[in-house]
Coordinates of C-alpha atoms in Angstrom, one line a residue:
M1 CA 225.0 92.0 -132.4
A2 CA 225.0 90.8 -128.9
M3 CA 223.2 92.8 -126.2
Q4 CA 225.6 94.6 -124.0
T5 CA 225.3 94.2 -120.2
K6 CA 226.9 96.0 -117.3
R7 CA 228.0 94.5 -114.1
S8 CA 227.5 95.9 -110.6
G9 CA 228.7 94.0 -107.5
G10 CA 229.2 90.9 -109.6
K11 CA 225.6 90.9 -110.9
A12 CA 224.8 91.4 -114.6
I13 CA 222.5 94.2 -115.3
R14 CA 220.6 94.2 -118.5
P15 CA 219.4 97.4 -120.2
A16 CA 215.9 98.3 -119.2
A17 CA 213.3 97.2 -121.7
K18 CA 211.5 100.0 -123.6
K19 CA 208.1 100.7 -122.1
K20 CA 205.2 100.1 -124.4
S21 CA 202.9 103.0 -125.1
A22 CA 199.6 102.7 -123.3
K23 CA 197.9 104.7 -126.0
T24 CA 195.4 103.2 -128.5
R25 CA 195.0 104.6 -132.0
V26 CA 191.4 104.8 -132.9
L27 CA 190.9 104.3 -136.7
S28 CA 187.1 104.5 -136.6
S29 CA 184.3 104.5 -134.1
K30 CA 180.6 103.9 -134.9
V31 CA 177.6 104.0 -132.6
V32 CA 175.7 100.7 -133.1
F33 CA 173.3 101.2 -130.3
K34 CA 172.1 104.1 -128.2
G35 CA 169.8 103.5 -125.2
K36 CA 168.6 105.4 -122.2
V37 CA 171.5 104.4 -119.9
F38 CA 174.4 103.5 -122.3
S39 CA 175.5 103.3 -125.9
V40 CA 177.6 100.7 -127.7
T41 CA 180.3 101.6 -130.2
S42 CA 182.2 99.4 -132.6
D43 CA 185.8 100.7 -132.7
E44 CA 188.6 99.8 -135.1
V45 CA 191.8 100.3 -133.2
I46 CA 195.5 99.8 -133.2
E47 CA 196.4 98.8 -129.6
P48 CA 199.7 99.0 -127.7
G49 CA 202.0 96.5 -129.4
G50 CA 200.7 97.2 -132.8
A51 CA 197.7 94.8 -133.0
R52 CA 194.7 95.9 -135.1
N53 CA 191.4 94.9 -133.6
T54 CA 187.7 95.6 -133.6
R55 CA 186.4 96.3 -130.1
E56 CA 182.7 96.6 -129.2
V57 CA 182.5 98.8 -126.1
I58 CA 179.6 99.8 -123.9
R59 CA 179.9 103.5 -123.2
H60 CA 178.6 104.8 -119.9
S61 CA 178.9 108.1 -118.0
G62 CA 180.0 106.3 -114.9
S63 CA 178.4 105.3 -111.6
V64 CA 178.6 106.1 -107.9
V65 CA 178.2 103.7 -105.0
I66 CA 177.4 104.7 -101.5
L67 CA 178.4 102.8 -98.4
A68 CA 176.4 104.6 -95.8
V69 CA 177.1 103.6 -92.2
D70 CA 175.5 104.5 -88.9
E71 CA 178.1 104.4 -86.1
S72 CA 176.0 106.2 -83.5
M73 CA 174.5 103.1 -81.7
N74 CA 177.4 100.6 -81.9
P75 CA 180.7 102.0 -83.3
K76 CA 182.3 98.5 -83.1
D77 CA 179.6 97.0 -85.3
P78 CA 178.0 99.9 -87.3
E79 CA 174.8 99.5 -89.3
I80 CA 175.1 99.5 -93.1
I81 CA 172.4 100.9 -95.4
L82 CA 171.6 98.4 -98.1
E83 CA 168.9 97.9 -100.7
R84 CA 166.9 94.9 -101.9
Q85 CA 165.6 95.2 -105.4
Y86 CA 164.8 93.0 -108.4
R87 CA 167.4 93.1 -111.2
H88 CA 166.1 91.9 -114.6
A89 CA 169.5 91.1 -116.0
A90 CA 170.3 88.8 -113.1
G91 CA 166.8 87.4 -112.9
Q92 CA 166.5 87.8 -109.1
F93 CA 166.3 90.1 -106.2
L94 CA 169.8 91.3 -105.0
L95 CA 171.0 92.9 -101.8
E96 CA 173.1 95.9 -102.8
L97 CA 174.7 99.1 -101.7
P98 CA 172.8 102.1 -103.0
A99 CA 174.2 103.2 -106.4
G100 CA 173.3 105.1 -109.5
R101 CA 174.5 106.6 -112.8
R102 CA 176.2 110.0 -113.0
E103 CA 174.7 112.5 -115.2
P104 CA 177.0 113.8 -118.0
N105 CA 179.6 116.2 -116.5
E106 CA 178.1 115.7 -113.0
P107 CA 180.8 115.7 -110.2
P108 CA 181.0 112.2 -108.7
L109 CA 180.4 113.3 -105.1
A110 CA 177.4 115.4 -106.1
A111 CA 176.0 112.3 -107.9
A112 CA 176.6 110.2 -104.8
K113 CA 174.7 112.6 -102.5
R114 CA 171.9 112.9 -105.0
E115 CA 171.6 109.1 -105.4
M116 CA 171.6 108.4 -101.7
I117 CA 168.7 110.9 -101.2
E118 CA 166.8 109.6 -104.1
E119 CA 167.0 105.9 -103.3
T120 CA 167.1 105.8 -99.5
G121 CA 166.3 109.3 -98.1
Y122 CA 169.5 109.4 -96.1
R123 CA 171.9 112.3 -95.9
A124 CA 175.4 112.3 -94.6
K125 CA 177.8 114.9 -93.2
R126 CA 181.1 113.1 -93.9
W127 CA 182.1 111.7 -97.2
T128 CA 185.3 109.7 -98.1
L129 CA 186.2 108.2 -101.5
L130 CA 187.0 104.5 -100.8
T131 CA 188.0 103.4 -104.3
K132 CA 187.5 103.8 -108.0
Y133 CA 187.5 100.8 -110.4
F134 CA 186.3 99.4 -113.7
A135 CA 183.4 97.0 -113.3
S136 CA 184.2 94.9 -116.4
P137 CA 187.0 96.5 -118.5
G138 CA 186.9 93.8 -121.2
F139 CA 183.9 95.5 -122.9
L140 CA 182.5 98.1 -120.4
G141 CA 184.0 101.6 -120.2
E142 CA 182.3 102.4 -116.9
W143 CA 184.1 103.8 -113.9
M144 CA 182.5 103.0 -110.5
Q145 CA 183.4 105.1 -107.5
I146 CA 182.6 103.9 -104.0
Y147 CA 182.0 106.6 -101.3
L148 CA 181.8 106.1 -97.6
A149 CA 179.1 108.2 -96.1
R150 CA 179.1 108.8 -92.3
E151 CA 177.1 110.8 -89.7
I152 CA 173.9 110.0 -91.6
S153 CA 170.4 111.2 -90.9
V154 CA 167.1 109.9 -92.3
G155 CA 164.8 111.7 -94.7
A156 CA 162.3 111.1 -97.4
S157 CA 163.4 109.1 -100.5
Q158 CA 162.6 110.1 -104.0
P159 CA 162.9 107.0 -106.2
E160 CA 162.5 107.1 -109.9
D161 CA 159.3 105.6 -111.4
D162 CA 161.0 102.4 -112.4
E163 CA 162.7 101.8 -109.1
Q164 CA 161.1 99.5 -106.5
I165 CA 163.6 99.6 -103.6
E166 CA 163.4 98.2 -100.1
V167 CA 165.8 99.9 -97.8
V168 CA 167.5 97.4 -95.4
R169 CA 169.6 98.2 -92.4
M170 CA 171.9 95.6 -90.9
P171 CA 175.0 95.4 -88.7
L172 CA 178.3 95.2 -90.6
S173 CA 178.9 91.8 -89.0
K174 CA 175.7 90.4 -90.5
A175 CA 176.5 91.8 -93.9
L176 CA 180.0 90.2 -93.8
A177 CA 178.4 86.9 -92.7
L178 CA 176.2 87.1 -95.8
V179 CA 179.3 87.7 -97.9
A180 CA 181.0 84.7 -96.3
A181 CA 177.9 82.5 -96.9
N182 CA 177.9 83.5 -100.6
K183 CA 174.5 85.2 -100.2
I184 CA 175.5 88.6 -101.6
H185 CA 176.2 88.4 -105.3
D186 CA 176.5 92.1 -106.3
G187 CA 180.1 93.0 -107.2
K188 CA 180.1 96.7 -106.0
T189 CA 178.6 95.6 -102.7
L190 CA 181.3 92.9 -102.2
I191 CA 184.1 95.4 -102.9
G192 CA 182.7 98.1 -100.8
L193 CA 182.0 95.9 -97.7
M194 CA 185.4 94.2 -97.9
L195 CA 187.3 97.5 -98.3
Y196 CA 185.5 99.1 -95.5
D197 CA 186.1 96.2 -93.2
A198 CA 189.8 96.0 -94.1
A199 CA 190.2 99.8 -93.5
R200 CA 188.6 99.5 -90.0
R201 CA 190.7 96.5 -89.1
T202 CA 193.9 98.3 -90.1
G203 CA 193.0 101.5 -88.3
R204 CA 192.7 103.6 -91.5
L205 CA 189.2 104.6 -90.5

């Protein structure tokens, strides 16, 4: 049977296609690894469209990222609080925005405030959520939320035993120059800096 079409103003209008369900049916889920920071599950699923697949997924409670800025000295080119630390998975020292894992059921903003104090010692009076995104949704079920922290003040840091962190302050212009020169390789830092710069340029901050 031929599909019927309607005409409006001389243009053919086809019936709207049915929307596919975004729900996945989980047939089974087995924890194959459980570590300090994350676990890995092997899931048998029927995905939207009807395909049956086995998906190995890293389960994580989520992370917060803090873009702390000091606008007091030069509002046109504020200083950014960054960290330099060794990352074993990357095999090198990376320059990054402060970040950390949320505790189970911990509100994201509370986690961001806690992580900033622990890693840098800084506190902030004004907090704004910049964005929320999946770091690598092909296999990692981790949400990352980037907060902008303003009106900051310095204090004593409280790093965990396995954290060797060097706090680095630099003007936004220098941080963006490092991005342009391909000298910042951390994804959350690239996203945070670029979003913040774009928001400033368009007058949204």
